[in-house]
């Protein structure tokens, strides 16, 4: 598995510049020494960001690599009509989020977390929420996001499928005219979906790491990242409507369901039960978040990626400085 | 590779006679979970527990050996074990989850780890995933038809069901054995199994089945670092009897043969589905 060991090497590799000991990813050691808490990582956070240290340091020897990591990518969180749950989910990566921001991505735009008023140029835009057609500003901002971001990600059910905002009726103080909410894909081209309400913190983390590899990685890493991201890109191509009924139409009616129950576990509103070994969807309860279909192993199953699950999980853990929460 | 990646393959059975009494084969699943539970490697395991109808399993989170023992044996019908995967980490508050399942359920576990879109807090809590070999499964009503109509046995009087040597067998509490050729059961298989390309649970940490080993023993593949770690510890602690797989009959050749057969047959189904002979076609979940 040259690909994965290479990937691990990059992530876990020597911090050449500060002369610090390499960050060890103690997968094997940990297992030998029995269960340990994810915070076991002994590496201390530098007081100053490595980028600042660099300028002060006298390099002796012939160290060529000047940066702690390859170029960071720039990421923005664009907030449309959503409940901020997706942003909270991003933050729920805990230290993992710091790791992402320290090493892989600069947050160039984000409500409450970055003091930036206008949508800047960025590599990846994570868009939360649907677009209110009666809100000029939102319509303008989503178009601007498309123009300024290389990759637009619909983060969460609202951005991808409308989700609960599909059911809006307007009449809300103090903008009673706000009544039509559409998933962002109805107005702009979207590159990638992360469905569910809210999406799992770990899913956002994985996509961030893979997006980083896709934009900044070696050829091999790019290949892996592309394979990983493809199904999520395919979801974006597939359309802007989702419902528990997708299981019926696209899985059961297609003779593909094998009754594993993953869909029932994934539904955030418990609209799914398993009856006669098949999902039964309470359509009154379904909020149209797209989680069940996306999580079903028979919606897509990516042999290229899934067969390497052990190496990829280790690599992502390594990238996150272990633990990932 | 039809048998998937594995570090070791052995023939084994549980050392605990209590477990062997009602386990399907070598009691590998129950014994390994019991050991892992004892050692704190898992806090509990999702297993197919007894349901409210005879032979109809109900997924349960077992947190005691008694609950594991109650779930022993194979129910040849759908047990949606993945249904509890998130619940196990929430309501049950488990940090280290064990799960047993068919190969397709192992695929679901790994997808939930790599693409955890709606699986908050699941990915790093899977501590031990045990896969069981599987050629096909039956919907409950399908199983009922096979047992009651074809095997002429009441569901509630059956004490064991088994598939092997080309036959579907039902044993009753009064010692009767009813057998029908496996061919007679094919039409009751669940359709989703016909596109399945995994016989030996390639993605499990440890996978096991009867095929390849003598009666009462199981064939075991140890596949991942996690799997190897717990298996080695369990062996060292004397929880299993083992035999070199090369020394048992019929051995891995038969496993390979059956796995290849399943994959070839189902690949063909996928190809047929691609056009259905009318150029319209059905979905392929693998592309
Ligand atoms: C549908 C099906 C088809 C199978 N086909 C084959 C085959 O072709 N060849 C082969 O060698 N082996 C097959 N097996 C596996 C075999 O029957 C045994 O389950 C396996 O050998 C484990 O036996 P054991 O004595 O180690 O486990 P035990 O200690 O008896 O424990 C079995 C475990 O499996 C769980 N379980 C039982 N039924 C189900 C179910 N329907 N879904 C999910 N989990 C369940 C139980 O809860 C229990 O934890 C199949 C199993 C199933 C469920
Ligand atoms: S997740 Fe997919 S395969 Fe599993 S029960 Fe639900 S619809 Fe069926
Ligand atoms: S059934 Fe549940 S998971 Fe599926 S789309 Fe509806 S709300 Fe989402
Ligand atoms: S044949 Fe495949 S799809 Fe069917 S139950 Fe077994 S592992 Fe699942």
XYZ file of C-alpha atoms and ligand atoms in Angstrom:
689
model
C 0.000 0.000 0.000
C 2.541 2.584 -1.136
C -0.126 5.180 -1.563
C -1.228 5.097 2.009
C 2.132 4.873 3.618
C 3.147 7.860 1.508
C 0.070 9.683 2.664
C 0.862 8.857 6.239
C 4.422 9.974 5.796
C 3.298 13.368 4.598
C 0.892 13.815 7.424
C 2.936 12.375 10.218
C 6.258 13.434 8.779
C 8.968 15.436 10.421
C 8.291 18.995 11.221
C 11.605 19.705 9.614
C 11.600 23.351 10.268
C 11.223 23.643 13.960
C 13.446 20.688 14.613
C 10.675 19.229 16.703
C 10.493 15.474 17.073
C 8.279 13.956 14.434
C 4.681 13.677 15.488
C 4.274 9.993 15.999
C 1.028 8.420 15.070
C 1.020 5.744 17.662
C -1.549 3.449 16.146
C 0.386 0.290 16.811
C 1.932 1.332 20.105
C -1.385 2.381 21.444
C -3.007 -0.867 20.680
C -0.299 -2.756 22.453
C -0.620 -0.684 25.526
C -4.327 -1.248 25.682
C -7.104 1.288 25.478
C -6.032 4.878 25.741
C -7.764 8.175 25.594
C -7.561 10.040 22.328
C -5.799 12.907 24.099
C -2.736 10.800 24.668
C -0.871 12.791 22.037
C 2.152 14.165 23.780
C 3.042 16.855 21.305
C 2.388 20.254 22.753
C 0.737 22.904 20.741
C 3.291 25.535 19.788
C 2.676 28.837 21.484
C 3.151 30.550 18.192
C 2.027 29.289 14.865
C 4.802 27.438 13.059
C 4.644 29.974 10.283
C 5.745 32.655 12.725
C 8.490 30.573 14.220
C 9.971 30.003 10.848
C 11.159 33.542 10.273
C 13.087 33.585 13.536
C 14.817 30.329 13.128
C 18.379 29.858 12.055
C 18.468 26.793 9.936
C 21.619 24.851 10.114
C 22.385 21.986 7.870
C 20.788 21.628 4.511
C 17.097 21.654 5.381
C 15.266 22.656 2.279
C 11.621 22.489 3.224
C 10.749 25.869 4.644
C 7.116 25.383 5.484
C 5.670 23.051 8.055
C 3.168 21.837 5.515
C 2.589 22.365 1.878
C 0.467 25.402 1.155
C -2.649 25.592 3.192
C -5.879 25.810 1.332
C -8.379 28.558 1.993
C -11.818 27.643 3.267
C -14.890 29.725 3.966
C -18.137 28.963 5.710
C -20.965 30.731 3.916
C -24.151 31.022 5.924
C -27.477 30.993 4.097
C -30.779 30.032 5.697
C -29.673 27.349 8.085
C -29.741 26.871 11.823
C -25.943 26.990 12.297
C -26.053 23.314 13.208
C -23.685 22.515 10.357
C -21.193 25.082 11.659
C -21.509 23.579 15.115
C -20.841 20.196 13.554
C -17.634 21.557 12.026
C -16.669 22.912 15.442
C -17.497 19.556 17.009
C -14.240 18.263 15.645
C -12.765 19.933 18.738
C -8.955 19.718 18.593
C -9.414 18.309 15.123
C -10.698 21.701 14.027
C -7.609 23.426 15.433
C -5.469 20.895 13.661
C -7.261 21.615 10.400
C -6.855 25.355 10.902
C -3.240 25.065 12.050
C -2.000 22.821 9.337
C -4.298 22.499 6.397
C -6.726 25.315 5.940
C -7.057 29.002 6.596
C -10.551 30.053 7.486
C -10.983 33.126 5.331
C -14.674 33.715 5.810
C -16.982 32.610 8.576
C -19.811 34.185 10.438
C -18.734 34.937 14.035
C -15.341 33.252 13.681
C -13.641 35.433 11.060
C -14.095 39.170 10.864
C -14.607 39.408 7.123
C -17.618 41.133 5.623
C -17.433 40.276 1.968
C -17.044 36.925 0.358
C -13.377 36.596 -0.590
C -11.655 34.365 -3.125
C -11.238 30.889 -1.639
C -10.454 27.314 -2.528
C -13.382 25.683 -0.780
C -16.681 27.228 0.226
C -18.717 25.242 2.737
C -22.217 26.567 2.271
C -24.757 26.007 4.997
C -28.467 26.602 4.529
C -30.830 27.093 1.645
C -31.323 30.316 -0.280
C -34.320 32.524 0.434
C -35.469 33.818 -2.923
C -37.025 36.887 -1.342
C -33.774 37.845 0.279
C -31.756 39.737 -2.333
C -28.628 39.606 -0.271
C -28.666 35.802 -0.032
C -29.260 35.407 -3.740
C -26.376 37.750 -4.478
C -24.093 36.039 -1.996
C -24.649 32.553 -3.292
C -23.809 33.701 -6.824
C -20.755 35.464 -5.503
C -19.728 32.319 -3.678
C -19.824 30.402 -6.938
C -17.711 33.024 -8.656
C -15.122 33.200 -5.932
C -14.749 29.631 -4.751
C -12.970 26.911 -6.670
C -15.008 24.213 -4.978
C -18.503 24.762 -3.642
C -19.670 22.267 -1.044
C -23.300 22.048 0.010
C -22.816 21.459 3.708
C -25.819 19.721 5.184
C -29.346 18.879 4.192
C -30.590 22.458 3.736
C -27.895 23.476 1.269
C -28.051 20.182 -0.584
C -31.743 19.366 -0.546
C -33.675 22.155 1.142
C -34.251 19.951 4.161
C -36.601 21.418 6.758
C -36.666 24.812 4.993
C -38.661 23.105 2.237
C -41.600 23.382 4.594
C -41.431 27.129 5.159
C -44.612 29.125 4.728
C -43.372 32.651 5.309
C -45.156 34.963 7.690
C -42.273 35.110 10.081
C -41.410 38.271 12.020
C -39.911 40.468 10.849
C -39.642 39.356 7.264
C -43.097 37.925 6.564
C -42.419 37.889 2.844
C -39.631 35.289 3.227
C -41.319 32.109 2.099
C -39.421 30.426 -0.700
C -36.281 28.575 0.172
C -34.333 26.549 -2.367
C -31.261 24.357 -2.053
C -28.214 26.156 -3.403
C -28.016 23.767 -6.330
C -31.180 25.296 -7.730
C -29.302 28.561 -8.285
C -25.674 27.635 -8.824
C -23.585 24.635 -9.803
C -22.500 22.731 -6.735
C -19.457 20.480 -6.732
C -20.068 18.288 -3.746
C -22.734 17.389 -1.219
C -22.395 16.442 2.403
C -25.983 15.458 3.233
C -27.681 14.968 6.601
C -29.017 17.251 9.280
C -26.527 18.081 10.570
C -23.710 16.272 8.790
C -21.440 14.286 11.076
C -18.443 16.201 12.373
C -16.235 13.398 11.139
C -17.677 13.590 7.638
C -16.790 17.268 7.399
C -13.340 16.513 8.742
C -12.793 13.756 6.184
C -13.916 15.968 3.335
C -11.613 18.781 4.532
C -8.631 16.439 4.622
C -9.485 14.990 1.224
C -10.066 18.445 -0.289
C -6.652 19.439 0.996
C -5.071 16.394 -0.604
C -6.911 17.009 -3.833
C -5.639 20.559 -4.092
C -2.212 20.258 -2.499
C -1.279 16.604 -2.453
C 1.063 14.492 -4.511
C -0.309 12.737 -7.555
C -1.070 9.631 -5.537
C -2.832 11.575 -2.846
C -4.829 13.419 -5.448
C -5.919 10.100 -6.863
C -7.070 8.811 -3.517
C -8.828 12.056 -2.673
C -10.560 12.099 -6.046
C -11.768 8.531 -5.536
C -13.000 9.387 -2.062
C -14.815 12.531 -3.133
C -16.353 11.152 -6.303
C -19.537 9.706 -4.784
C -20.195 12.994 -3.009
C -19.694 14.784 -6.301
C -22.067 12.346 -7.955
C -24.673 13.177 -5.334
C -24.312 16.824 -6.323
C -24.939 15.917 -9.951
C -27.919 13.798 -9.091
C -30.270 16.596 -8.121
C -31.532 18.850 -5.377
C -34.405 16.778 -4.055
C -34.116 14.151 -1.390
C -36.580 12.224 0.682
C -36.829 8.963 2.547
C -38.707 7.804 -0.538
C -35.372 7.642 -2.349
C -34.787 4.390 -0.522
C -37.997 3.061 -1.935
C -37.399 4.265 -5.462
C -33.678 3.836 -5.778
C -32.861 0.956 -3.477
C -35.867 -1.246 -2.666
C -37.634 -0.929 -6.008
C -34.311 -1.615 -7.664
C -33.945 -4.920 -5.826
C -30.883 -3.719 -3.951
C -31.920 -3.466 -0.306
C -30.528 -6.158 1.979
C -32.048 -4.926 5.186
C -28.953 -3.784 7.064
C -30.783 -1.032 8.953
C -28.224 1.702 8.340
C -30.918 4.008 7.010
C -32.918 3.719 10.217
C -29.838 4.564 12.251
C -29.016 7.561 10.111
C -32.369 9.334 10.121
C -32.135 12.342 12.446
C -35.889 12.461 13.036
C -36.423 8.705 13.370
C -38.784 8.618 10.444
C -37.532 5.158 9.483
C -38.310 1.826 11.038
C -37.502 -1.563 9.589
C -40.560 -3.637 8.717
C -40.286 -7.032 7.038
C -36.570 -6.392 6.725
C -37.078 -3.216 4.737
C -37.137 0.452 5.677
C -40.551 1.891 6.240
C -40.631 5.661 5.917
C -43.012 7.837 7.817
C -43.324 10.489 5.153
C -45.048 12.908 7.496
C -41.931 12.963 9.612
C -39.291 13.018 6.876
C -37.633 16.433 6.683
C -35.831 15.658 3.413
C -32.267 15.805 4.625
C -30.930 13.101 2.313
C -29.064 11.291 5.082
C -30.663 7.881 4.754
C -30.005 7.494 1.061
C -26.478 8.845 1.237
C -25.602 6.548 4.132
C -27.149 3.408 2.627
C -24.425 1.045 1.437
C -26.522 0.277 -1.602
C -26.829 3.900 -2.764
C -23.144 3.914 -3.530
C -20.384 1.627 -2.445
C -16.953 2.664 -3.412
C -14.731 -0.431 -3.609
C -11.627 1.649 -4.413
C -11.903 3.489 -1.165
C -13.773 1.176 1.179
C -11.369 -1.714 0.623
C -8.596 0.480 1.984
C -10.594 1.538 5.017
C -7.967 0.637 7.561
C -5.188 2.620 5.924
C -7.411 5.594 5.214
C -8.738 5.779 8.771
C -5.186 5.603 10.092
C -4.097 8.289 7.669
C -6.938 10.594 8.632
C -6.290 9.979 12.327
C -2.670 10.761 11.630
C -3.579 13.924 9.775
C -5.644 14.984 12.753
C -2.887 14.289 15.222
C -4.873 11.256 16.359
C -8.329 11.205 17.807
C -9.904 13.644 15.459
C -12.458 15.009 17.855
C -8.590 -11.572 -4.043
C -11.735 -13.504 -3.360
C -10.948 -14.103 0.295
C -10.059 -10.469 0.995
C -7.056 -9.250 2.936
C -6.195 -11.316 5.950
C -3.282 -11.768 8.273
C -4.070 -15.292 9.433
C -6.584 -18.013 8.722
C -7.215 -20.810 11.200
C -9.747 -23.408 12.133
C -10.971 -22.814 15.667
C -13.626 -23.387 18.273
C -14.508 -21.827 21.604
C -12.959 -23.356 24.696
C -16.071 -22.711 26.779
C -18.479 -25.691 26.481
C -21.319 -23.479 27.674
C -20.895 -21.310 24.582
C -20.566 -24.274 22.239
C -23.817 -25.793 23.429
C -26.041 -23.546 21.346
C -23.633 -21.725 19.086
C -23.971 -22.242 15.363
C -20.505 -23.554 14.633
C -17.368 -23.079 16.697
C -18.922 -20.344 18.810
C -16.314 -17.903 17.571
C -18.571 -14.863 17.592
C -19.951 -15.353 21.074
C -16.636 -16.373 22.585
C -14.692 -13.500 21.052
C -17.251 -10.916 22.124
C -17.420 -12.440 25.599
C -13.664 -12.208 25.870
C -13.571 -8.656 24.527
C -16.292 -7.649 26.953
C -14.428 -9.163 29.881
C -11.216 -7.400 28.915
C -12.849 -4.042 28.297
C -11.948 -4.143 24.596
C -15.640 -3.536 23.944
C -18.322 -2.099 26.211
C -21.037 -4.027 24.439
C -21.887 -5.627 21.122
C -24.724 -5.360 18.653
C -25.962 -8.891 18.056
C -29.043 -10.565 16.649
C -30.987 -11.290 19.800
C -34.182 -13.301 20.095
C -37.254 -11.510 18.751
C -40.911 -11.913 19.557
C -41.547 -14.508 16.871
C -39.689 -17.805 16.648
C -36.460 -17.479 14.647
C -37.076 -13.801 13.972
C -34.014 -11.968 15.271
C -34.123 -8.555 16.832
C -30.941 -6.481 16.971
C -29.908 -5.846 20.563
C -26.999 -4.206 22.298
C -25.600 -6.943 24.515
C -23.645 -5.678 27.468
C -23.472 -8.916 29.433
C -22.354 -12.448 28.682
C -25.924 -13.656 29.269
C -27.192 -11.423 26.505
C -24.462 -12.675 24.197
C -25.394 -16.268 24.993
C -29.051 -15.556 24.263
C -28.087 -14.398 20.761
C -26.092 -17.494 19.827
C -26.827 -19.414 16.635
C -27.743 -18.400 13.125
C -31.130 -17.025 12.188
C -31.292 -17.218 8.393
C -33.290 -14.080 8.110
C -32.684 -10.370 8.147
C -31.473 -8.854 11.377
C -30.907 -5.147 10.735
C -27.987 -4.929 13.158
C -26.794 -1.589 11.784
C -30.033 -0.071 13.004
C -28.489 0.252 16.465
C -25.076 1.546 15.486
C -25.731 5.128 16.495
C -28.040 4.201 19.333
C -25.276 2.100 20.864
C -23.082 5.163 21.237
C -25.958 7.365 22.409
C -28.641 5.751 24.529
C -26.300 2.986 25.617
C -23.352 5.327 25.845
C -20.836 2.780 24.579
C -17.380 4.084 23.707
C -16.217 0.793 22.266
C -18.800 -0.941 20.165
C -18.693 -4.506 18.921
C -20.904 -5.539 16.028
C -21.540 -8.834 14.274
C -22.981 -8.985 10.818
C -23.129 -10.406 7.366
C -20.627 -9.161 4.786
C -23.075 -6.505 3.591
C -23.420 -5.256 7.151
C -19.643 -5.031 7.412
C -19.725 -2.934 4.246
C -22.254 -0.691 5.956
C -19.999 -0.385 9.022
C -17.028 0.686 6.934
C -19.068 3.095 4.877
C -20.319 4.606 8.127
C -16.712 5.084 9.194
C -15.385 6.536 5.965
C -18.470 8.494 4.927
C -20.058 9.229 8.302
C -22.557 11.690 6.931
C -25.245 10.875 9.425
C -23.064 8.928 11.820
C -21.895 11.444 14.360
C -19.601 9.843 16.944
C -19.707 6.463 15.257
C -16.462 6.252 13.254
C -13.971 5.996 16.096
C -16.179 3.918 18.348
C -16.183 0.726 16.310
C -13.923 -1.445 18.410
C -14.537 -4.912 16.974
C -16.493 -5.835 13.854
C -17.016 -9.574 13.398
C -18.255 -10.697 10.007
C -20.003 -13.991 9.319
C -19.709 -15.722 5.954
C -22.887 -15.455 3.933
C -24.079 -16.852 0.629
C -27.591 -15.396 0.864
C -30.241 -14.422 3.341
C -34.024 -14.825 3.459
C -36.854 -12.499 4.399
C -38.683 -13.838 7.466
C -41.719 -14.970 5.493
C -39.353 -16.690 3.070
C -37.721 -18.593 5.904
C -41.120 -19.487 7.315
C -42.182 -20.901 3.946
C -39.008 -22.946 3.677
C -39.287 -24.371 7.181
C -43.037 -24.840 7.484
C -44.072 -25.654 3.913
C -41.009 -27.333 2.504
C -39.463 -28.871 5.613
C -42.873 -29.538 7.203
C -41.672 -28.254 10.562
C -43.258 -25.687 12.821
C -41.011 -22.703 13.341
C -41.383 -22.920 17.096
C -40.321 -26.538 17.301
C -37.087 -26.000 15.399
C -33.989 -25.886 17.579
C -31.406 -25.400 14.883
C -31.239 -24.539 11.226
C -28.223 -25.063 9.101
C -27.094 -24.686 5.533
C -24.355 -26.981 4.334
C -23.416 -29.677 1.883
C -26.041 -28.496 -0.555
C -28.893 -28.871 1.925
C -31.076 -26.750 4.154
C -31.555 -28.614 7.426
C -33.935 -28.115 10.308
C -33.457 -29.952 13.608
C -36.386 -30.224 16.015
C -36.484 -30.476 19.764
C -37.614 -34.087 19.542
C -34.551 -35.003 17.553
C -36.088 -35.074 14.084
C -34.122 -33.792 11.120
C -35.780 -32.386 8.045
C -33.709 -31.602 4.981
C -34.414 -30.184 1.572
C -32.044 -29.480 -1.290
C -30.718 -25.948 -1.136
C -31.876 -25.455 -4.701
C -35.476 -25.446 -3.448
C -34.763 -22.416 -1.305
C -33.289 -20.171 -3.967
C -36.524 -18.535 -4.946
C -37.068 -17.300 -1.404
C -33.733 -15.478 -1.176
C -33.848 -11.766 -0.684
C -33.227 -10.084 -4.045
C -30.613 -7.695 -2.647
C -28.309 -10.671 -2.111
C -28.024 -11.288 -5.824
C -25.777 -8.291 -6.362
C -23.597 -9.039 -3.348
C -19.910 -9.584 -4.124
C -18.603 -10.680 -0.747
C -18.827 -14.154 0.779
C -16.342 -14.017 3.617
C -16.854 -10.524 5.088
C -13.726 -8.977 3.630
C -14.132 -5.771 5.575
C -14.552 -7.224 9.053
C -11.853 -7.168 11.710
C -12.342 -10.913 12.137
C -14.588 -13.018 9.950
C -15.844 -16.521 10.493
C -18.057 -19.226 9.055
C -18.454 -22.961 9.046
C -17.262 -23.606 5.546
C -13.778 -25.079 5.305
C -13.707 -26.544 8.807
C -15.047 -29.809 10.277
C -18.465 -29.855 11.986
C -18.458 -27.938 15.239
C -15.419 -25.942 14.163
C -15.183 -22.630 12.363
C -12.929 -21.096 9.780
C -11.570 -17.779 11.006
C -9.907 -14.978 9.054
C -8.112 -12.361 11.100
C -8.029 -9.300 8.902
C -7.105 -6.025 10.536
C -4.711 -4.800 13.215
C -7.611 -4.472 15.622
C -8.743 -7.978 14.810
C -5.270 -9.393 15.165
C -4.762 -7.699 18.483
C -7.868 -9.097 20.128
C -7.569 -12.512 18.479
C -3.967 -12.961 19.606
C -4.812 -11.937 23.142
C -7.800 -14.286 23.229
C -5.684 -17.184 21.961
C -2.962 -16.479 24.492
C -5.556 -16.371 27.228
C -6.747 -19.825 26.176
C -10.187 -18.885 24.932
C -9.986 -20.919 21.740
C -8.779 -24.264 20.508
C -7.180 -23.951 17.109
C -6.006 -26.167 14.286
C -3.838 -25.248 11.364
C -6.202 -24.541 8.498
C -3.877 -26.462 6.177
C -4.510 -29.617 8.215
C -8.295 -29.583 8.195
C -10.659 -30.825 5.539
C -12.036 -29.402 3.308
C -9.978 -26.306 4.124
C -9.545 -23.025 2.329
C -9.954 -24.541 -1.133
C -13.650 -24.956 -0.531
C -13.980 -21.468 0.897
C -12.234 -20.075 -2.169
C -14.431 -22.126 -4.455
C -17.665 -20.946 -2.863
C -16.533 -17.334 -2.642
C -15.528 -17.347 -6.286
C -18.825 -18.951 -7.233
C -20.804 -16.298 -5.414
C -18.842 -13.421 -6.889
C -19.027 -14.769 -10.434
C -22.729 -15.446 -10.222
C -23.534 -12.057 -8.787
C -21.289 -10.203 -11.206
C -23.339 -11.828 -13.908
C -26.509 -10.570 -12.265
C -25.051 -7.068 -12.204
C -24.279 -7.330 -15.893
C -27.756 -8.533 -16.694
C -29.248 -5.755 -14.632
C -27.261 -3.205 -16.600
C -29.527 -3.688 -19.601
C -32.313 -6.087 -18.521
C -32.206 -7.072 -22.155
C -34.032 -3.906 -23.143
C -31.275 -1.343 -22.952
C -32.823 0.443 -20.003
C -31.280 -1.231 -17.040
C -31.227 -1.023 -13.289
C -28.830 0.671 -10.893
C -25.442 -0.744 -10.041
C -24.601 0.264 -6.478
C -20.892 -0.194 -7.020
C -20.291 2.548 -9.593
C -27.888 -15.317 6.550
C -26.669 -16.083 6.900
C -26.037 -16.864 5.951
C -24.869 -17.583 6.241
N -24.258 -18.310 5.278
C -23.115 -18.975 5.552
C -22.435 -19.709 4.558
O -22.862 -19.756 3.406
N -21.279 -20.335 4.885
C -20.760 -20.276 6.146
O -19.718 -20.870 6.401
N -21.379 -19.570 7.107
C -22.531 -18.931 6.839
N -23.150 -18.185 7.834
C -22.470 -18.018 9.138
C -22.731 -19.149 10.112
O -24.059 -19.560 10.031
C -22.478 -18.674 11.553
O -23.190 -17.503 11.824
C -21.033 -18.399 11.813
O -20.245 -19.517 11.489
C -20.819 -18.020 13.239
O -20.988 -19.135 14.065
P -20.433 -19.140 15.534
O -20.710 -20.457 16.142
O -19.032 -18.630 15.526
O -21.301 -17.964 16.155
P -22.320 -17.970 17.374
O -21.495 -17.938 18.622
O -23.366 -18.988 17.214
O -22.926 -16.510 17.171
C -23.548 -16.143 15.978
C -23.714 -14.664 15.999
O -24.323 -14.241 14.779
C -25.410 -13.394 15.056
N -26.440 -13.601 14.038
C -27.275 -14.651 13.919
N -28.103 -14.494 12.893
C -27.772 -13.317 12.312
C -28.279 -12.603 11.203
N -29.261 -13.085 10.469
N -27.712 -11.429 10.882
C -26.724 -10.924 11.638
N -26.192 -11.561 12.703
C -26.720 -12.745 13.041
C -25.880 -13.823 16.414
O -26.503 -12.770 17.090
C -24.602 -14.214 17.115
O -24.014 -13.126 17.752
C -24.329 -17.481 7.549
C -24.956 -16.709 8.517
C -26.112 -15.991 8.205
C -26.757 -15.129 9.256
S -29.525 1.240 4.425
Fe -30.100 0.672 2.353
S -29.723 -1.512 2.215
Fe -29.721 -0.993 4.377
S -31.851 -1.323 5.009
Fe -31.704 0.797 4.443
S -32.304 0.876 2.282
Fe -31.864 -1.242 2.786
S -36.267 9.742 6.033
Fe -35.043 10.726 7.617
S -32.926 10.540 6.866
Fe -34.254 10.154 5.138
S -34.437 12.119 4.111
Fe -36.161 11.909 5.523
S -35.502 12.873 7.378
Fe -33.676 12.530 6.176
S -25.634 -12.421 0.497
Fe -24.658 -10.469 0.715
S -26.316 -9.028 0.683
Fe -27.203 -10.978 1.177
S -27.252 -11.055 3.385
Fe -25.422 -12.075 2.691
S -23.866 -10.511 2.747
Fe -25.840 -9.478 2.805
